[in-house]
């Protein structure tokens, strides 16, 4: 899906603000039943930047083997209903990285900063304050 969206954005930058892109992002990023307007989020990027990000996600090498060597803390706060990066991906990071912690947010999808801004900000601040 990411490669197809990247291709559509590369072929037609206007695709970024079309109904198909709105629906794809809505379905991937938000939890079921949410009706948030993603136009402000889309206005914060360009078609080229989003296409490059999506393309990179489809072509980058798998870095999971490197996780065991990370000395830094990793804080994962993910929606339990995340379709863009399912919780199983975060659980794999948790198992591999020696200093990882995971918080699953019930009822939320991928866009925690849209769906759960106050709690997500507080959780990040708490994590940053930990030593």
PDB file of C-alpha atoms in Angstrom, residues 16 24 31 44 48 63 79 81 92 94 111-113 130:
ATOM      1  CA  UNK A  16      -2.178  14.471  -1.743  1.00  0.00           C
ATOM      2  CA  UNK A  24      -6.269   5.801   2.707  1.00  0.00           C
ATOM      3  CA  UNK A  31      -8.917   3.917  14.887  1.00  0.00           C
ATOM      4  CA  UNK A  44       1.906  20.130   7.076  1.00  0.00           C
ATOM      5  CA  UNK A  48       7.140  14.974  -2.606  1.00  0.00           C
ATOM      6  CA  UNK A  63      17.176  -2.941  10.905  1.00  0.00           C
ATOM      7  CA  UNK A  79      -2.411   2.242  19.572  1.00  0.00           C
ATOM      8  CA  UNK A  81      -5.756  -0.814  16.836  1.00  0.00           C
ATOM      9  CA  UNK A  92       9.088  -7.456  18.314  1.00  0.00           C
ATOM     10  CA  UNK A  94      10.411  -4.800  22.780  1.00  0.00           C
ATOM     11  CA  UNK A 111      -2.315   8.685  15.030  1.00  0.00           C
ATOM     12  CA  UNK A 112      -1.885   9.056  18.784  1.00  0.00           C
ATOM     13  CA  UNK A 113      -0.995  12.726  18.419  1.00  0.00           C
ATOM     14  CA  UNK A 130      13.052   9.160  33.697  1.00  0.00           C
TER      15      UNK A 130
END
